[in-house]
Coordinates of C-alpha atoms in Angstrom, one line a residue:
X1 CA -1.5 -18.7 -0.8
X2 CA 0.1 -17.6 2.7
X3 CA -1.2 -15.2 4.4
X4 CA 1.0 -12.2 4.5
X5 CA 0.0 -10.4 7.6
X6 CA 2.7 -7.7 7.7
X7 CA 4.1 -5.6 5.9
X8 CA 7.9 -5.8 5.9
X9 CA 9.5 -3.0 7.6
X10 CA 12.6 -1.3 5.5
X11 CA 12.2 -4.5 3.1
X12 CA 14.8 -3.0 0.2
X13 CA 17.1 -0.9 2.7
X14 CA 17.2 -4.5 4.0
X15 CA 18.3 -6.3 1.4
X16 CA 21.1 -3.6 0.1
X17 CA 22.3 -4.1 3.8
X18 CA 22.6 -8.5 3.2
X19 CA 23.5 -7.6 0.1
X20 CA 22.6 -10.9 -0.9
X21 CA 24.5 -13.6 -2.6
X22 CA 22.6 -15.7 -4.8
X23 CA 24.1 -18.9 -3.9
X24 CA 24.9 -17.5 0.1
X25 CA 23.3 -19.0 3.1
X26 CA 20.7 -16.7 5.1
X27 CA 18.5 -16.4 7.9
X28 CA 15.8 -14.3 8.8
X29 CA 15.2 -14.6 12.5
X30 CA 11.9 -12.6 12.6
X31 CA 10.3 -14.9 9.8
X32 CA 6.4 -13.5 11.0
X33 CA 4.4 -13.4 8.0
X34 CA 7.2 -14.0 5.6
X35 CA 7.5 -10.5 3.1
X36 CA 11.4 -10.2 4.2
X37 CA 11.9 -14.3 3.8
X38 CA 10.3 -13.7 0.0
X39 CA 12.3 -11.0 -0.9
X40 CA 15.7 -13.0 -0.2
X41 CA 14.2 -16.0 -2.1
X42 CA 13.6 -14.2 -4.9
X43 CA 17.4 -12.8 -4.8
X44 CA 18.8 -17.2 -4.0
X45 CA 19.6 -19.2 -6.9
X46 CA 19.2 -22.9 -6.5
X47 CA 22.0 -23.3 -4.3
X48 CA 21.0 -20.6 -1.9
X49 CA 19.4 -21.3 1.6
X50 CA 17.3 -19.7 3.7
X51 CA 16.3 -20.4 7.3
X52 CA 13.6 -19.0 8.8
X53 CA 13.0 -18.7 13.0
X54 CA 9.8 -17.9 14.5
X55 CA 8.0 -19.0 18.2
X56 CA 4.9 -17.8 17.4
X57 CA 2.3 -20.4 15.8
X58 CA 0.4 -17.7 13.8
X59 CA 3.8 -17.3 11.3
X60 CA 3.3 -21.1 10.6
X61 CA 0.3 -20.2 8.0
X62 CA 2.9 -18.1 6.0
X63 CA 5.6 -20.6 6.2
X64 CA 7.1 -20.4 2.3
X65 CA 6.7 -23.3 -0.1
X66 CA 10.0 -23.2 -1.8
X67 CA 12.8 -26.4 -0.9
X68 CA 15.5 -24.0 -0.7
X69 CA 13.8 -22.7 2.5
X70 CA 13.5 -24.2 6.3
X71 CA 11.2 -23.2 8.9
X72 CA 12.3 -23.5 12.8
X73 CA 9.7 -22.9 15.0
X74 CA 12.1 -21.9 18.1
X75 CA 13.3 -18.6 19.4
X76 CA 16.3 -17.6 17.5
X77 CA 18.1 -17.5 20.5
X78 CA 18.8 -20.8 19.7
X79 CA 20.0 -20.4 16.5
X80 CA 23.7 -21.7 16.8
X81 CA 22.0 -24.9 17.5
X82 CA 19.6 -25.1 14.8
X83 CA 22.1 -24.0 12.4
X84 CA 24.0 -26.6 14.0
X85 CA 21.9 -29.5 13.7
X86 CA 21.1 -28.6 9.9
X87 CA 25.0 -28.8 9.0
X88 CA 25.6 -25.0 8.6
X89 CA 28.6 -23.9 9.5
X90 CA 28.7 -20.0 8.4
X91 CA 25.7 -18.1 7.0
X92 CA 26.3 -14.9 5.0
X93 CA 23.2 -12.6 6.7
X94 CA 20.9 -12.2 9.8
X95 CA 18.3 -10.4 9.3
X96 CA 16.2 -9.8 12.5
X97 CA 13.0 -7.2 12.3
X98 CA 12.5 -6.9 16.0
X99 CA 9.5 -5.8 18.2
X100 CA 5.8 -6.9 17.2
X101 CA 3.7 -6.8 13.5
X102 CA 0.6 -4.9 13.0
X103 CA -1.0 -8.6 13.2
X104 CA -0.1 -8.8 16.5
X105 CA -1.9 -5.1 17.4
X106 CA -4.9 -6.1 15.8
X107 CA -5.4 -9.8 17.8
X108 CA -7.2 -8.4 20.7
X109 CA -7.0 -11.7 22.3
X110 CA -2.9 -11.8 22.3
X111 CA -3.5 -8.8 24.7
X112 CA -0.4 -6.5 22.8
X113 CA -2.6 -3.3 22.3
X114 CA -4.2 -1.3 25.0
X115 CA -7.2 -0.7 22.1
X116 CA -8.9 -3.4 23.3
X117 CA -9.7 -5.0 26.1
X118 CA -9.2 -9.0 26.6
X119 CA -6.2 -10.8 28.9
X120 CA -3.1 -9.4 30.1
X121 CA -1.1 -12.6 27.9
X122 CA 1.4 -10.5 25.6
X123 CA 3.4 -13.7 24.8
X124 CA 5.0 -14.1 21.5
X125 CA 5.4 -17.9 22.5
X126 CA 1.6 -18.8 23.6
X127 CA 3.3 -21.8 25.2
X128 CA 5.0 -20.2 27.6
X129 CA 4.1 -19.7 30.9
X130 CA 4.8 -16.3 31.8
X131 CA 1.9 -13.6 31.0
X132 CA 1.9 -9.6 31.3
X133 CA -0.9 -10.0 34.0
X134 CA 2.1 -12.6 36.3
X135 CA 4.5 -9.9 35.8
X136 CA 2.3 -7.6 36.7
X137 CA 0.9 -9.6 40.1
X138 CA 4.2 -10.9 41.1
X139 CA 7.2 -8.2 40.5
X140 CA 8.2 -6.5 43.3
X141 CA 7.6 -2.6 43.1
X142 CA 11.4 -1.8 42.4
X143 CA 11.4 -4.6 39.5
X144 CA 8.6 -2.7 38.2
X145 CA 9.4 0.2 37.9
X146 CA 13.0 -0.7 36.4
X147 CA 11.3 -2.6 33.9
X148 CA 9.0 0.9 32.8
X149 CA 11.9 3.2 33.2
X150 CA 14.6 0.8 31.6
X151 CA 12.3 -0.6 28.6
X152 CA 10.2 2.0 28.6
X153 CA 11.9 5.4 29.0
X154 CA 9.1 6.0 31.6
X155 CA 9.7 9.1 34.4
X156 CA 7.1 8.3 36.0
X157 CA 8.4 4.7 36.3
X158 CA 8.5 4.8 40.5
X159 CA 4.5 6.3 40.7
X160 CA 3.0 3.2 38.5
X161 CA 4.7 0.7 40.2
X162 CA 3.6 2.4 43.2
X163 CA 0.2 2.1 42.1
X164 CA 0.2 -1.0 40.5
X165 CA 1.6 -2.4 44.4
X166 CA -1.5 -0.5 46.1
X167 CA -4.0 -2.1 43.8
X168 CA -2.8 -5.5 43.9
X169 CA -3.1 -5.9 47.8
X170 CA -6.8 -6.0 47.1
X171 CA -7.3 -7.3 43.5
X172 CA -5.0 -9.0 40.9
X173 CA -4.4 -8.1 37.5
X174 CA -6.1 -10.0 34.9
X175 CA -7.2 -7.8 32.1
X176 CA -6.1 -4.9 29.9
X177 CA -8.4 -2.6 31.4
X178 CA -7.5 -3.7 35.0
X179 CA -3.8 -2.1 33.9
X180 CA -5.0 0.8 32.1
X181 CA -7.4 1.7 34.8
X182 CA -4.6 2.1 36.9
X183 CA -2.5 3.7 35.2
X184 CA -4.2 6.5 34.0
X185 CA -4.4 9.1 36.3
X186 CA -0.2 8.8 35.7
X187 CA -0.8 9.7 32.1
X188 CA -1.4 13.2 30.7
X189 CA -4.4 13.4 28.3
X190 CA -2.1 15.2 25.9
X191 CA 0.4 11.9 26.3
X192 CA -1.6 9.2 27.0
X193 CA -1.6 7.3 24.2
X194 CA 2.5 8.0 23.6
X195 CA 2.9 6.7 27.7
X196 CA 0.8 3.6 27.5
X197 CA 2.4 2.4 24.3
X198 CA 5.6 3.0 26.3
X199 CA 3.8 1.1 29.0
X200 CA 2.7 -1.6 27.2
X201 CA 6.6 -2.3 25.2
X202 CA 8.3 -2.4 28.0
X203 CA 5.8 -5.3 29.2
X204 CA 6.3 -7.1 26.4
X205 CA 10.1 -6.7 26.5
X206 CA 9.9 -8.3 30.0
X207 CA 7.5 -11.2 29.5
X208 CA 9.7 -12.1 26.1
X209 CA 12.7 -11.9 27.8
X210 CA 13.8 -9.8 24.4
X211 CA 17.2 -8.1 25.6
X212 CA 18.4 -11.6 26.8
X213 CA 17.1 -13.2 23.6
X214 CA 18.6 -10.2 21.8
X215 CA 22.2 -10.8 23.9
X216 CA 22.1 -14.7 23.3
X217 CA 21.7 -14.1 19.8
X218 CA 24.4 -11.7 19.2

């Protein structure tokens, strides 16, 4: 049996939105552990299709048993492509759950929570080559702190990256706690834990490339 590591967000608000038709063509570009891609199955007759779109390897233990279904690992960014090369021509949904799983959180070595401490890596593709700790080393200041204040709602945008430029002229960025270190005396005990997931989002917005992934889709 798959394992199901996440609980699908909004899963029947979801599917009153598709409002799914059982012989329609569907894909869910967020596939992850699969709960949202189960639901719509179990709403397809035998004519219905379902395509599912994931990068990261981990969703390729959940990937669904059922012929009715396809699995593309590939950003769905690409999707006109895919759907292209499988002879679709129109779908009748898109359902995307954006952002990161609770799986993600808990792998301390994927370096998405500032829980733990382990690698700056934050990729949702772990063959890419970009990592939180490269963004971190090799942003200007300014690019920095658009990327807290834009993806991250951050105030204090222009002090971090202002301290993230002073520590690196003496020592690169390589783990979780070399960030957080830093950070810190930027974030209010009261707020800290609000301001470093704020932090840590807008991170992995940058080294997905999520908007423009987001945009490309759309």
């Amino acid at each position: 049996m798959a394992n199901v590591y996440h609980t699908p967000a909004l899963l029947y608000p979801c599917m009153e939105g598709l409002s799914i038709n059982p012989s329609g063509v569907y894909v869910d570009v967020t596939f992850g552990g699969g709960g949202h891609s189960r639901e719509i199955l179990s709403r397809l007759n035998e004519r219905g299709r379902l395509f599912g779109f994931d990068q990261d390897l981990d969703a390729m233990q959940n990937i669904v048993d059922d012929k009715r279904f396809t699995f593309v690992r590939s950003n769905f960014r690409y999707i006109s492509n895919f759907l292209e090369y499988y002879g679709v021509e129109k779908v009748d949904g898109i359902l995307a759950d954006l952002g990161v799983s609770f799986h993600h959180f808990d792998e301390s070595d994927r370096g998405f929570s500032f829980r733990f401490d382990g690698k700056l890596d934050m990729r949702m593709n772990q063959k890419a080559t970009q990592t939180a700790a490269e963004v971190l080393n090799r942003y200007s200041e300014d690019r920095l702190a658009d990327i807290f204040y834009y993806y991250g709602e951050l105030k204090q945008a222009r002090k971090i990256a202002s301290a993230i430029e002073a520590r690196r002229k003496n020592e690169k960025f390589d783990t979780i706690s070399d960030f957080v270190s830093v950070v810190e005396p930027w974030v209010g005990k009261d707020k800290q834990k609000k301001i470093l997931a704020c932090l840590f989002q807008a991170l992995r917005i940058e080294v997905n490339r999520e908007m423009d992934v987001l945009k490309k889709m759309l």
